Each structure stands twice: as C-alpha cells, then as structure tokens.
mmCIF file of C-alpha atoms in Angstrom:
data_model
loop_
_atom_site.group_PDB
_atom_site.id
_atom_site.type_symbol
_atom_site.label_atom_id
_atom_site.label_comp_id
_atom_site.label_asym_id
_atom_site.label_seq_id
_atom_site.Cartn_x
_atom_site.Cartn_y
_atom_site.Cartn_z
ATOM 1 C CA PRO D 1 2.422 -149.695 -53.734
ATOM 2 C CA LYS D 2 4.817 -152.291 -52.417
ATOM 3 C CA ASP D 3 7.771 -150.148 -53.454
ATOM 4 C CA GLY D 4 8.300 -146.411 -53.940
ATOM 5 C CA VAL D 5 6.224 -144.103 -56.106
ATOM 6 C CA THR D 6 8.274 -142.572 -58.918
ATOM 7 C CA SER D 7 5.756 -140.350 -60.709
ATOM 8 C CA VAL D 8 2.299 -138.859 -60.203
ATOM 9 C CA ALA D 9 -0.152 -137.075 -62.502
ATOM 10 C CA ILE D 10 -3.551 -135.439 -62.016
ATOM 11 C CA SER D 11 -6.169 -135.775 -64.741
ATOM 12 C CA PRO D 12 -7.133 -132.568 -66.592
ATOM 13 C CA ASP D 13 -10.546 -132.497 -64.888
ATOM 14 C CA GLY D 14 -8.969 -133.087 -61.454
ATOM 15 C CA ARG D 15 -11.033 -136.219 -60.804
ATOM 16 C CA HIS D 16 -8.221 -138.803 -60.952
ATOM 17 C CA VAL D 17 -4.675 -139.238 -59.687
ATOM 18 C CA ALA D 18 -2.314 -141.731 -61.295
ATOM 19 C CA ALA D 19 0.982 -142.999 -59.916
ATOM 20 C CA GLY D 20 3.807 -145.046 -61.386
ATOM 21 C CA SER D 21 5.899 -147.125 -59.035
ATOM 22 C CA LEU D 22 8.954 -149.277 -58.626
ATOM 23 C CA ASP D 23 6.769 -152.403 -58.359
ATOM 24 C CA ARG D 24 5.925 -152.107 -62.116
ATOM 25 C CA VAL D 25 2.292 -151.118 -61.507
ATOM 26 C CA VAL D 26 0.410 -147.949 -62.450
ATOM 27 C CA ARG D 27 -2.422 -147.126 -60.054
ATOM 28 C CA LEU D 28 -5.420 -144.846 -60.498
ATOM 29 C CA TRP D 29 -7.332 -143.218 -57.636
ATOM 30 C CA ASP D 30 -10.442 -141.101 -57.256
ATOM 31 C CA ALA D 31 -9.031 -137.697 -56.233
ATOM 32 C CA GLU D 32 -12.008 -136.895 -53.981
ATOM 33 C CA THR D 33 -12.470 -140.147 -52.087
ATOM 34 C CA GLY D 34 -8.993 -141.657 -52.331
ATOM 35 C CA GLN D 35 -10.554 -144.922 -53.492
ATOM 36 C CA ILE D 36 -8.376 -146.958 -55.826
ATOM 37 C CA LEU D 37 -10.090 -147.273 -59.205
ATOM 38 C CA GLY D 38 -7.653 -149.526 -60.991
ATOM 39 C CA GLN D 39 -4.249 -151.113 -61.242
ATOM 40 C CA TYR D 40 -2.525 -151.218 -64.596
ATOM 41 C CA GLU D 41 -0.169 -154.162 -64.884
ATOM 42 C CA GLY D 42 1.940 -155.018 -67.903
ATOM 43 C CA HIS D 43 5.322 -153.359 -67.544
ATOM 44 C CA THR D 44 8.176 -155.737 -66.756
ATOM 45 C CA ASP D 45 10.246 -153.165 -64.853
ATOM 46 C CA SER D 46 9.694 -150.039 -62.738
ATOM 47 C CA VAL D 47 7.348 -147.336 -64.069
ATOM 48 C CA TYR D 48 9.130 -143.969 -64.007
ATOM 49 C CA SER D 49 6.613 -141.627 -65.611
ATOM 50 C CA VAL D 50 2.860 -141.222 -66.053
ATOM 51 C CA ALA D 51 0.815 -138.610 -67.937
ATOM 52 C CA PHE D 52 -2.831 -138.055 -68.837
ATOM 53 C CA SER D 53 -3.946 -137.112 -72.332
ATOM 54 C CA PRO D 54 -5.577 -133.657 -72.563
ATOM 55 C CA ASP D 55 -9.063 -135.200 -72.764
ATOM 56 C CA GLY D 56 -8.314 -137.365 -69.712
ATOM 57 C CA LYS D 57 -9.346 -140.565 -71.491
ATOM 58 C CA THR D 58 -5.860 -142.038 -71.901
ATOM 59 C CA LEU D 59 -3.060 -142.592 -69.419
ATOM 60 C CA ALA D 60 0.496 -143.051 -70.679
ATOM 61 C CA SER D 61 3.237 -144.768 -68.708
ATOM 62 C CA GLY D 62 6.971 -145.008 -69.343
ATOM 63 C CA SER D 63 9.136 -147.707 -67.828
ATOM 64 C CA LEU D 64 12.624 -148.998 -67.273
ATOM 65 C CA ASP D 65 11.553 -151.903 -69.513
ATOM 66 C CA ARG D 66 12.166 -149.429 -72.415
ATOM 67 C CA SER D 67 8.484 -149.210 -73.353
ATOM 68 C CA LEU D 68 5.565 -146.829 -73.136
ATOM 69 C CA LYS D 69 2.055 -148.108 -72.600
ATOM 70 C CA LEU D 70 -1.286 -146.432 -73.241
ATOM 71 C CA TRP D 71 -4.225 -147.310 -71.011
ATOM 72 C CA ASP D 72 -7.874 -146.395 -71.599
ATOM 73 C CA ILE D 73 -9.452 -144.610 -68.636
ATOM 74 C CA GLY D 74 -13.144 -145.051 -67.951
ATOM 75 C CA ARG D 75 -13.525 -148.399 -69.678
ATOM 76 C CA GLN D 76 -14.789 -151.357 -67.695
ATOM 77 C CA ASN D 77 -11.690 -153.479 -68.195
ATOM 78 C CA ARG D 78 -9.035 -151.049 -67.021
ATOM 79 C CA SER D 79 -6.335 -153.618 -66.476
ATOM 80 C CA ARG D 80 -5.600 -154.047 -70.186
ATOM 81 C CA CYS D 81 -3.068 -152.068 -72.095
ATOM 82 C CA ARG D 82 -4.470 -150.535 -75.297
ATOM 83 C CA ILE D 83 -1.099 -150.249 -77.008
ATOM 84 C CA THR D 84 2.608 -150.717 -76.247
ATOM 85 C CA LEU D 85 5.143 -148.393 -77.854
ATOM 86 C CA ASN D 86 8.645 -149.750 -78.362
ATOM 87 C CA GLY D 87 11.560 -147.874 -79.869
ATOM 88 C CA HIS D 88 13.826 -146.534 -77.158
ATOM 89 C CA ARG D 89 17.148 -148.313 -76.706
ATOM 90 C CA ASP D 90 17.198 -147.697 -72.946
ATOM 91 C CA PHE D 91 14.972 -146.759 -69.983
ATOM 92 C CA VAL D 92 11.967 -144.491 -70.658
ATOM 93 C CA LEU D 93 12.196 -141.817 -67.958
ATOM 94 C CA SER D 94 9.569 -139.248 -68.969
ATOM 95 C CA VAL D 95 6.322 -139.001 -70.931
ATOM 96 C CA ALA D 96 4.023 -136.095 -71.823
ATOM 97 C CA PHE D 97 1.183 -135.393 -74.232
ATOM 98 C CA SER D 98 0.970 -132.376 -76.509
ATOM 99 C CA PRO D 99 -1.889 -129.967 -75.682
ATOM 100 C CA ASP D 100 -3.894 -131.193 -78.692
ATOM 101 C CA GLY D 101 -3.330 -134.864 -77.764
ATOM 102 C CA ASN D 102 -1.896 -135.701 -81.175
ATOM 103 C CA TRP D 103 1.616 -136.401 -79.884
ATOM 104 C CA LEU D 104 3.038 -138.396 -77.039
ATOM 105 C CA VAL D 105 6.597 -137.360 -76.259
ATOM 106 C CA SER D 106 9.061 -139.538 -74.385
ATOM 107 C CA GLY D 107 12.525 -138.974 -72.970
ATOM 108 C CA SER D 108 14.977 -141.777 -72.361
ATOM 109 C CA LYS D 109 18.290 -142.806 -70.911
ATOM 110 C CA ASP D 110 19.298 -143.384 -74.555
ATOM 111 C CA ARG D 111 19.526 -139.535 -74.720
ATOM 112 C CA SER D 112 16.704 -139.230 -77.265
ATOM 113 C CA VAL D 113 13.315 -137.575 -77.344
ATOM 114 C CA GLN D 114 10.733 -139.426 -79.417
ATOM 115 C CA PHE D 115 7.483 -138.076 -80.824
ATOM 116 C CA TRP D 116 4.837 -140.778 -81.134
ATOM 117 C CA ASP D 117 1.401 -140.728 -82.710
ATOM 118 C CA PRO D 118 -0.677 -142.234 -79.860
ATOM 119 C CA ARG D 119 -3.345 -143.454 -82.303
ATOM 120 C CA THR D 120 -1.009 -145.484 -84.528
ATOM 121 C CA SER D 121 2.001 -146.124 -82.223
ATOM 122 C CA ILE D 122 4.329 -144.838 -84.945
ATOM 123 C CA THR D 123 7.384 -142.771 -84.047
ATOM 124 C CA HIS D 124 7.375 -139.705 -86.296
ATOM 125 C CA MET D 125 10.499 -138.028 -85.033
ATOM 126 C CA ILE D 126 13.543 -138.722 -82.880
ATOM 127 C CA LEU D 127 15.487 -135.746 -81.560
ATOM 128 C CA GLN D 128 19.016 -135.916 -80.231
ATOM 129 C CA GLY D 129 20.672 -133.011 -78.456
ATOM 130 C CA HIS D 130 21.547 -134.091 -74.949
ATOM 131 C CA ARG D 131 24.737 -135.786 -73.817
ATOM 132 C CA ASN D 132 23.035 -137.733 -71.045
ATOM 133 C CA SER D 133 19.642 -139.199 -70.131
ATOM 134 C CA VAL D 134 16.548 -137.148 -70.939
ATOM 135 C CA ILE D 135 14.904 -137.145 -67.527
ATOM 136 C CA SER D 136 12.025 -134.744 -68.113
ATOM 137 C CA VAL D 137 9.850 -133.508 -70.993
ATOM 138 C CA ALA D 138 7.095 -130.873 -71.005
ATOM 139 C CA LEU D 139 4.977 -129.317 -73.770
ATOM 140 C CA THR D 140 2.780 -126.317 -74.321
ATOM 141 C CA GLY D 141 1.182 -124.860 -77.384
ATOM 142 C CA GLU D 142 -1.903 -124.151 -79.398
ATOM 143 C CA LYS D 143 -4.750 -126.614 -78.963
ATOM 144 C CA ASP D 144 -4.861 -127.072 -82.739
ATOM 145 C CA GLY D 145 -1.213 -128.240 -82.713
ATOM 146 C CA SER D 146 -0.078 -125.535 -85.134
ATOM 147 C CA ARG D 147 2.741 -124.233 -82.941
ATOM 148 C CA GLY D 148 4.191 -124.403 -79.479
ATOM 149 C CA LYS D 149 7.209 -125.147 -77.321
ATOM 150 C CA PHE D 150 8.568 -128.103 -75.502
ATOM 151 C CA ALA D 151 11.348 -128.403 -72.977
ATOM 152 C CA THR D 152 13.692 -131.236 -72.123
ATOM 153 C CA GLY D 153 15.787 -131.722 -69.009
ATOM 154 C CA SER D 154 18.796 -133.983 -68.870
ATOM 155 C CA GLY D 155 21.489 -135.484 -66.723
ATOM 156 C CA ASP D 156 23.943 -133.425 -68.798
ATOM 157 C CA TRP D 157 22.993 -130.462 -66.549
ATOM 158 C CA ARG D 158 21.070 -128.770 -69.344
ATOM 159 C CA ALA D 159 17.502 -127.868 -70.015
ATOM 160 C CA ARG D 160 16.706 -127.258 -73.662
ATOM 161 C CA ILE D 161 13.777 -125.361 -75.102
ATOM 162 C CA TRP D 162 12.494 -126.214 -78.542
ATOM 163 C CA GLN D 163 9.892 -124.514 -80.736
ATOM 164 C CA TYR D 164 7.678 -126.211 -83.242
ATOM 165 C CA GLN D 165 5.454 -124.880 -85.972
ATOM 166 C CA ALA D 166 3.416 -127.059 -88.312
ATOM 167 C CA GLY D 167 5.825 -129.993 -88.056
ATOM 168 C CA SER D 168 9.198 -128.218 -88.002
ATOM 169 C CA PHE D 169 11.356 -127.936 -84.899
ATOM 170 C CA THR D 170 13.938 -125.376 -83.804
ATOM 171 C CA GLN D 171 16.097 -125.476 -80.705
ATOM 172 C CA THR D 172 15.986 -122.099 -78.928
ATOM 173 C CA SER D 173 18.311 -122.791 -76.007
#
C-alpha cells in the first residue's frame, strides 16, 4: 500500500489475508506465499474495515466514503465490486458478518449500527445506543442464526453487548 494499513482480516480457512488501507484499496494475499492475489478498487476514500464471510467467498469493506462494498473471492475478475451498500450518514468504521453469513453488520461515525442482508443490500435494522462513533463490531452465535450476541465499541468510552434471538434484540450492558 502507498499509505497506511487500517484493517486486516484472515479468511476462515486461513488461506487468505485481506487489508484495507488509506489509499482506498483493499488487497488480498495468499497467506502461505505472501503473493498478492488481487486489488479491490472502488472506494472513493480510505478503507477502514475488512471482514470475510463465514464461507470465505465474500469480502466486505467499509470506508470513509460512507459505503460498504462486497467483493467475490475466487472469481476470475476480482477487481469488480459485487454490490455497494449505502445508508450510513458518516464514515463506516467497522464491518463484521454474522456466523451464519446472513447478516453484515456495520458501525459508523454516525453512531449507528446497521444490519444488512448481504444478498439483497437491504438494511433490516438500525440500532442507536452510543453517543459517539461506533468504532468496532463483533458477532457470535448459532450457525443457524437463531440466537447469539454482538458487541459494539465506541468513542463514547463504552462497549455494549447485545443479545438476539430469532430477530429480536436486547441490550445486556
């Protein structure tokens, strides 16, 4: 990268490493050889977060351009974005997939957490609860998506833990 790396992720099978960077490019490497496998260009500002889907076939990126992008891994034309998700009013600072791959979650400087369907690009839920930027998101749960937890970290000096069960959400701390 020409500028600094802001985020890294390792694919679920350990074969790939992805990095987002200040130069607006997402890069993908072979984890064994270190060979660069692709460069994903399309964001118009720095990329601050990257995450692999649980099956390792999709890479998500979040950017200061207020968008998320989904990239297909393993396809011949890796430089094309499969879908762009728009909806945040400010920088996208964090992205993560649910364990079942049915949700992509993003945190933003707009203080919201958004739950996206990565197949349709539709936002199904927007959660508010922080008084500052949502800098980090993480999820765990059942592989069938029936229940789990997710955590958010913010510039308001708080980490919040949420529970979900079959589509309903409860803040636990």
